[in-house]
Amino acid sequence: MTSVGLVVAQFNSAVTTEMQAAAEDAAAERDAELSEVLEVPGAYDAPLAADRLARRDDIDAVAVIGAIVTGDTDHDQVIADAAAQGLTDVSLDRDTPVTFGVSGPGMSGAEAREREQKGAEAVNAAVDMVKVLP
């Protein structure tokens, strides 16, 4: 059984709560275990939590979910870029799959709600990566 750590950004929780439910359903369908779920304030905070999970011997992969919506500035792009780069660094530094189930940037709250399946996609990708890598 694949053991997955899940990081859930709480910012835009109306969306991320549904993303988490989709992630849980996907884990059950794939016979994977969500060994640990860490809730963090926002997507920007996810790399540190993902790193802590990726250090653990009992976790095979980490899935990260969040929703970054657009505002009046380019802040959403900055957050998305920083989160993506940070999570990539964790994956490579820890030699552990870390998947990016973060919707955005450049979308409204309504558009983010249409992408709640990103939670399932992140878990499915995590399980797939564990199977692909020797």
Coordinates of N, CA and C in Angstrom, one line a residue:
M1 N 0.8 -1.2 0.0 CA 0.0 0.0 0.0 C 0.9 1.2 0.0
T2 N 0.6 2.2 -0.8 CA 1.3 3.4 -0.9 C 0.9 4.4 0.2
S3 N 1.9 4.9 0.9 CA 1.6 5.9 2.0 C 1.8 7.3 1.5
V4 N 0.8 8.1 1.5 CA 0.9 9.5 1.0 C 0.7 10.5 2.1
G5 N 1.5 11.5 2.2 CA 1.3 12.6 3.1 C 0.5 13.6 2.3
L6 N -0.4 14.3 2.9 CA -1.2 15.3 2.2 C -1.1 16.6 2.9
V7 N -0.8 17.7 2.1 CA -0.7 19.0 2.6 C -1.8 19.8 2.0
V8 N -2.6 20.4 2.9 CA -3.8 21.1 2.5 C -3.7 22.6 2.9
A9 N -3.7 23.5 1.9 CA -3.7 24.9 2.1 C -5.1 25.4 2.6
Q10 N -5.2 26.1 3.7 CA -6.5 26.5 4.2 C -7.0 27.8 3.6
F11 N -6.2 28.6 3.0 CA -6.7 29.8 2.3 C -7.6 29.3 1.2
N12 N -8.7 30.0 1.1 CA -9.8 29.5 0.1 C -10.3 28.2 0.5
S13 N -10.6 28.0 1.8 CA -11.0 26.7 2.4 C -12.3 26.2 1.8
A14 N -13.1 27.0 1.3 CA -14.4 26.6 0.7 C -14.0 25.7 -0.5
V15 N -12.9 25.9 -1.2 CA -12.5 25.1 -2.3 C -11.6 24.0 -1.8
T16 N -10.6 24.3 -0.9 CA -9.7 23.2 -0.5 C -10.3 22.1 0.3
T17 N -11.4 22.4 1.0 CA -12.1 21.3 1.7 C -12.6 20.3 0.8
E18 N -13.2 20.8 -0.3 CA -13.7 19.9 -1.4 C -12.6 19.2 -2.1
M19 N -11.5 19.8 -2.3 CA -10.3 19.2 -2.9 C -9.8 18.1 -2.0
Q20 N -9.8 18.3 -0.6 CA -9.3 17.3 0.3 C -10.3 16.1 0.2
A21 N -11.6 16.3 0.1 CA -12.5 15.2 0.0 C -12.2 14.4 -1.2
A22 N -11.9 15.1 -2.3 CA -11.6 14.4 -3.6 C -10.3 13.6 -3.4
A23 N -9.3 14.2 -2.7 CA -8.1 13.5 -2.5 C -8.3 12.2 -1.6
E24 N -9.2 12.3 -0.6 CA -9.4 11.1 0.2 C -10.1 10.0 -0.6
D25 N -11.1 10.4 -1.4 CA -11.8 9.5 -2.3 C -10.8 8.8 -3.2
A26 N -9.9 9.6 -3.8 CA -8.9 9.0 -4.7 C -8.0 8.0 -4.0
A27 N -7.6 8.4 -2.8 CA -6.7 7.5 -2.0 C -7.4 6.1 -1.8
A28 N -8.6 6.2 -1.4 CA -9.4 5.0 -1.2 C -9.5 4.1 -2.4
E29 N -9.8 4.8 -3.6 CA -9.9 4.1 -4.8 C -8.6 3.4 -5.3
R30 N -7.5 4.1 -4.9 CA -6.2 3.6 -5.3 C -5.5 2.7 -4.3
D31 N -6.3 2.3 -3.2 CA -5.7 1.5 -2.1 C -4.4 2.2 -1.6
A32 N -4.5 3.5 -1.4 CA -3.4 4.2 -0.8 C -3.8 4.7 0.5
E33 N -2.9 5.0 1.4 CA -3.2 5.5 2.7 C -2.7 6.9 2.9
L34 N -3.6 7.8 3.3 CA -3.2 9.2 3.6 C -2.7 9.1 5.1
S35 N -1.4 8.9 5.2 CA -0.8 8.7 6.5 C -0.8 9.9 7.4
E36 N -0.7 11.0 6.8 CA -0.7 12.3 7.6 C -1.3 13.4 6.7
V37 N -2.1 14.2 7.4 CA -2.7 15.4 6.7 C -2.2 16.6 7.5
L38 N -1.5 17.5 6.8 CA -1.1 18.7 7.5 C -1.8 19.9 6.8
E39 N -2.5 20.7 7.7 CA -3.1 21.9 7.2 C -2.2 23.1 7.4
V40 N -2.0 23.8 6.3 CA -1.1 25.0 6.4 C -1.9 26.2 6.0
P41 N -1.5 27.4 6.4 CA -2.3 28.6 6.1 C -2.6 28.8 4.6
G42 N -1.6 28.7 3.7 CA -1.8 28.9 2.3 C -0.8 28.1 1.5
A43 N -0.9 28.2 0.2 CA -0.1 27.5 -0.8 C 1.4 27.9 -0.6
Y44 N 1.7 29.1 -0.3 CA 3.0 29.6 0.0 C 3.7 28.8 1.1
D45 N 2.9 28.4 2.1 CA 3.5 27.7 3.2 C 3.6 26.2 3.0
A46 N 3.2 25.7 1.9 CA 3.2 24.2 1.6 C 4.6 23.6 1.5
P47 N 5.6 24.3 0.9 CA 6.9 23.6 0.8 C 7.5 23.1 2.1
L48 N 7.4 23.9 3.1 CA 8.0 23.5 4.4 C 7.3 22.2 5.0
A49 N 6.0 22.3 4.9 CA 5.2 21.1 5.4 C 5.5 19.9 4.5
A50 N 5.6 20.1 3.2 CA 5.9 18.9 2.3 C 7.3 18.4 2.6
D51 N 8.2 19.3 2.9 CA 9.6 18.8 3.3 C 9.5 18.0 4.5
R52 N 8.8 18.4 5.5 CA 8.7 17.6 6.8 C 8.2 16.2 6.5
L53 N 7.1 16.2 5.7 CA 6.5 14.9 5.4 C 7.5 14.0 4.5
A54 N 8.2 14.6 3.6 CA 9.1 13.9 2.7 C 10.3 13.3 3.4
R55 N 10.6 13.9 4.6 CA 11.7 13.4 5.4 C 11.4 12.1 6.1
R56 N 10.1 11.8 6.2 CA 9.7 10.6 7.0 C 9.8 9.3 6.2
D57 N 10.3 8.3 6.9 CA 10.5 7.0 6.2 C 9.2 6.3 5.9
D58 N 8.2 6.6 6.7 CA 6.9 5.9 6.5 C 6.0 6.6 5.4
I59 N 6.5 7.6 4.7 CA 5.7 8.3 3.7 C 6.4 8.1 2.3
D60 N 5.7 7.6 1.4 CA 6.3 7.3 0.0 C 6.2 8.5 -0.9
A61 N 5.2 9.3 -0.7 CA 5.0 10.5 -1.6 C 4.2 11.5 -0.8
V62 N 4.2 12.8 -1.3 CA 3.5 13.9 -0.7 C 2.6 14.5 -1.8
A63 N 1.4 14.7 -1.5 CA 0.5 15.5 -2.4 C 0.1 16.8 -1.8
V64 N 0.1 17.8 -2.5 CA -0.2 19.2 -2.0 C -1.4 19.7 -2.8
I65 N -2.3 20.2 -2.0 CA -3.5 20.8 -2.6 C -3.7 22.3 -2.1
G66 N -4.2 23.1 -3.0 CA -4.5 24.5 -2.6 C -5.2 25.2 -3.8
A67 N -5.7 26.4 -3.5 CA -6.4 27.2 -4.5 C -5.9 28.6 -4.4
I68 N -5.3 29.1 -5.5 CA -4.8 30.4 -5.6 C -5.7 31.2 -6.6
V69 N -6.4 32.2 -6.0 CA -7.3 33.0 -6.9 C -6.6 34.3 -7.2
T70 N -7.1 35.0 -8.2 CA -6.5 36.2 -8.6 C -7.1 37.4 -7.8
G71 N -6.3 38.4 -7.7 CA -6.8 39.6 -7.0 C -6.5 40.8 -7.8
D72 N -6.3 42.0 -7.1 CA -6.1 43.2 -7.8 C -4.6 43.4 -8.3
T73 N -3.7 42.5 -7.8 CA -2.3 42.6 -8.2 C -1.8 41.3 -8.8
D74 N -0.5 41.2 -9.0 CA 0.1 40.0 -9.5 C 0.5 39.0 -8.4
H75 N -0.1 39.3 -7.2 CA 0.3 38.5 -6.0 C 0.0 37.0 -6.2
D76 N -1.1 36.6 -6.9 CA -1.4 35.2 -7.2 C -0.3 34.5 -8.0
Q77 N 0.3 35.2 -9.0 CA 1.4 34.7 -9.8 C 2.6 34.5 -8.9
V78 N 2.9 35.4 -8.1 CA 4.1 35.3 -7.2 C 4.0 34.1 -6.3
I79 N 2.8 34.0 -5.7 CA 2.6 32.9 -4.7 C 2.7 31.5 -5.5
A80 N 2.0 31.4 -6.6 CA 2.1 30.2 -7.4 C 3.5 29.8 -7.8
D81 N 4.2 30.8 -8.3 CA 5.6 30.5 -8.7 C 6.5 30.0 -7.5
A82 N 6.3 30.7 -6.4 CA 7.1 30.4 -5.2 C 6.8 29.0 -4.7
A83 N 5.5 28.7 -4.7 CA 5.0 27.4 -4.2 C 5.5 26.3 -5.1
A84 N 5.4 26.5 -6.4 CA 5.8 25.4 -7.4 C 7.3 25.2 -7.3
Q85 N 8.0 26.2 -7.2 CA 9.5 26.1 -7.2 C 9.9 25.4 -5.8
G86 N 9.3 25.8 -4.8 CA 9.6 25.3 -3.5 C 9.3 23.8 -3.4
L87 N 8.1 23.4 -4.0 CA 7.8 22.0 -4.0 C 8.6 21.1 -4.9
T88 N 9.0 21.7 -6.0 CA 10.0 21.0 -6.9 C 11.3 20.8 -6.2
D89 N 11.8 21.8 -5.5 CA 13.0 21.7 -4.7 C 12.9 20.6 -3.7
V90 N 11.8 20.5 -2.9 CA 11.6 19.5 -1.9 C 11.7 18.1 -2.6
S91 N 11.0 17.9 -3.7 CA 10.9 16.6 -4.3 C 12.3 16.2 -4.7
L92 N 13.1 17.1 -5.3 CA 14.4 16.7 -5.8 C 15.4 16.6 -4.6
D93 N 15.3 17.4 -3.6 CA 16.2 17.3 -2.5 C 16.0 16.1 -1.6
R94 N 14.7 15.7 -1.5 CA 14.4 14.5 -0.7 C 14.3 13.2 -1.5
D95 N 14.4 13.3 -2.8 CA 14.2 12.2 -3.7 C 12.9 11.5 -3.4
T96 N 11.8 12.3 -3.2 CA 10.5 11.8 -2.9 C 9.5 12.5 -3.8
P97 N 8.6 11.8 -4.4 CA 7.6 12.5 -5.2 C 6.7 13.5 -4.4
V98 N 6.6 14.7 -4.9 CA 5.8 15.7 -4.3 C 4.9 16.3 -5.5
T99 N 3.6 16.1 -5.4 CA 2.8 16.4 -6.5 C 2.0 17.8 -6.2
F100 N 1.7 18.5 -7.3 CA 1.2 19.8 -7.2 C -0.3 19.9 -7.6
G101 N -1.1 19.8 -6.6 CA -2.6 19.9 -6.9 C -3.1 21.2 -6.5
V102 N -2.4 22.3 -6.9 CA -2.8 23.6 -6.6 C -3.4 24.3 -7.9
S103 N -4.6 24.7 -7.7 CA -5.3 25.4 -8.9 C -4.9 26.9 -8.8
G104 N -4.8 27.5 -10.0 CA -4.4 28.9 -10.1 C -3.0 29.0 -10.6
P105 N -2.5 30.1 -10.8 CA -3.1 31.5 -10.6 C -4.0 31.9 -11.7
G106 N -4.4 33.1 -11.6 CA -5.2 33.7 -12.7 C -6.6 33.2 -12.8
M107 N -7.2 32.8 -11.7 CA -8.6 32.3 -11.8 C -9.4 32.9 -10.7
S108 N -10.7 33.0 -11.0 CA -11.6 33.5 -9.9 C -11.9 32.4 -9.0
G109 N -12.6 32.7 -7.9 CA -13.1 31.7 -6.9 C -14.0 30.7 -7.6
A110 N -14.9 31.2 -8.5 CA -15.8 30.2 -9.2 C -15.0 29.3 -10.1
E111 N -13.9 29.8 -10.7 CA -13.1 28.9 -11.6 C -12.4 27.9 -10.7
A112 N -11.9 28.3 -9.5 CA -11.2 27.4 -8.6 C -12.1 26.3 -8.2
R113 N -13.4 26.6 -7.9 CA -14.4 25.6 -7.5 C -14.6 24.6 -8.5
E114 N -14.5 25.0 -9.8 CA -14.6 24.0 -10.9 C -13.4 23.0 -11.0
R115 N -12.4 23.3 -10.2 CA -11.2 22.5 -10.3 C -11.0 21.7 -9.0
E116 N -12.0 21.4 -8.3 CA -11.9 20.7 -7.0 C -11.3 19.3 -7.2
Q117 N -11.4 18.7 -8.4 CA -10.8 17.4 -8.7 C -9.3 17.4 -8.6
K118 N -8.7 18.6 -8.5 CA -7.2 18.7 -8.4 C -6.7 17.9 -7.2
G119 N -7.5 17.8 -6.2 CA -7.2 17.0 -5.0 C -7.0 15.5 -5.4
A120 N -7.9 15.0 -6.2 CA -7.8 13.6 -6.6 C -6.6 13.5 -7.6
E121 N -6.4 14.4 -8.5 CA -5.3 14.4 -9.4 C -4.0 14.3 -8.7
A122 N -3.8 15.1 -7.6 CA -2.6 15.1 -6.9 C -2.3 13.8 -6.2
V123 N -3.3 13.2 -5.6 CA -3.1 11.9 -5.0 C -2.8 10.8 -6.1
N124 N -3.6 10.8 -7.2 CA -3.3 9.9 -8.2 C -1.9 10.0 -8.8
A125 N -1.5 11.2 -9.0 CA -0.1 11.4 -9.5 C 0.9 10.9 -8.5
A126 N 0.7 11.1 -7.2 CA 1.6 10.7 -6.2 C 1.7 9.1 -6.2
V127 N 0.6 8.5 -6.3 CA 0.6 7.0 -6.3 C 1.3 6.5 -7.6
D128 N 1.0 7.2 -8.7 CA 1.6 6.8 -10.0 C 3.2 7.0 -9.9
M129 N 3.6 8.1 -9.3 CA 5.1 8.3 -9.3 C 5.8 7.3 -8.4
V130 N 5.1 6.9 -7.3 CA 5.7 5.8 -6.5 C 5.9 4.5 -7.3
K131 N 4.9 4.2 -8.1 CA 4.9 3.0 -8.9 C 6.0 3.1 -10.0
V132 N 6.2 4.3 -10.6 CA 7.1 4.5 -11.7 C 8.5 4.5 -11.3
L133 N 8.8 5.0 -10.1 CA 10.2 5.2 -9.7 C 10.7 3.9 -9.0
P134 N 11.9 3.4 -9.4 CA 12.4 2.2 -8.7 C 12.9 2.5 -7.3

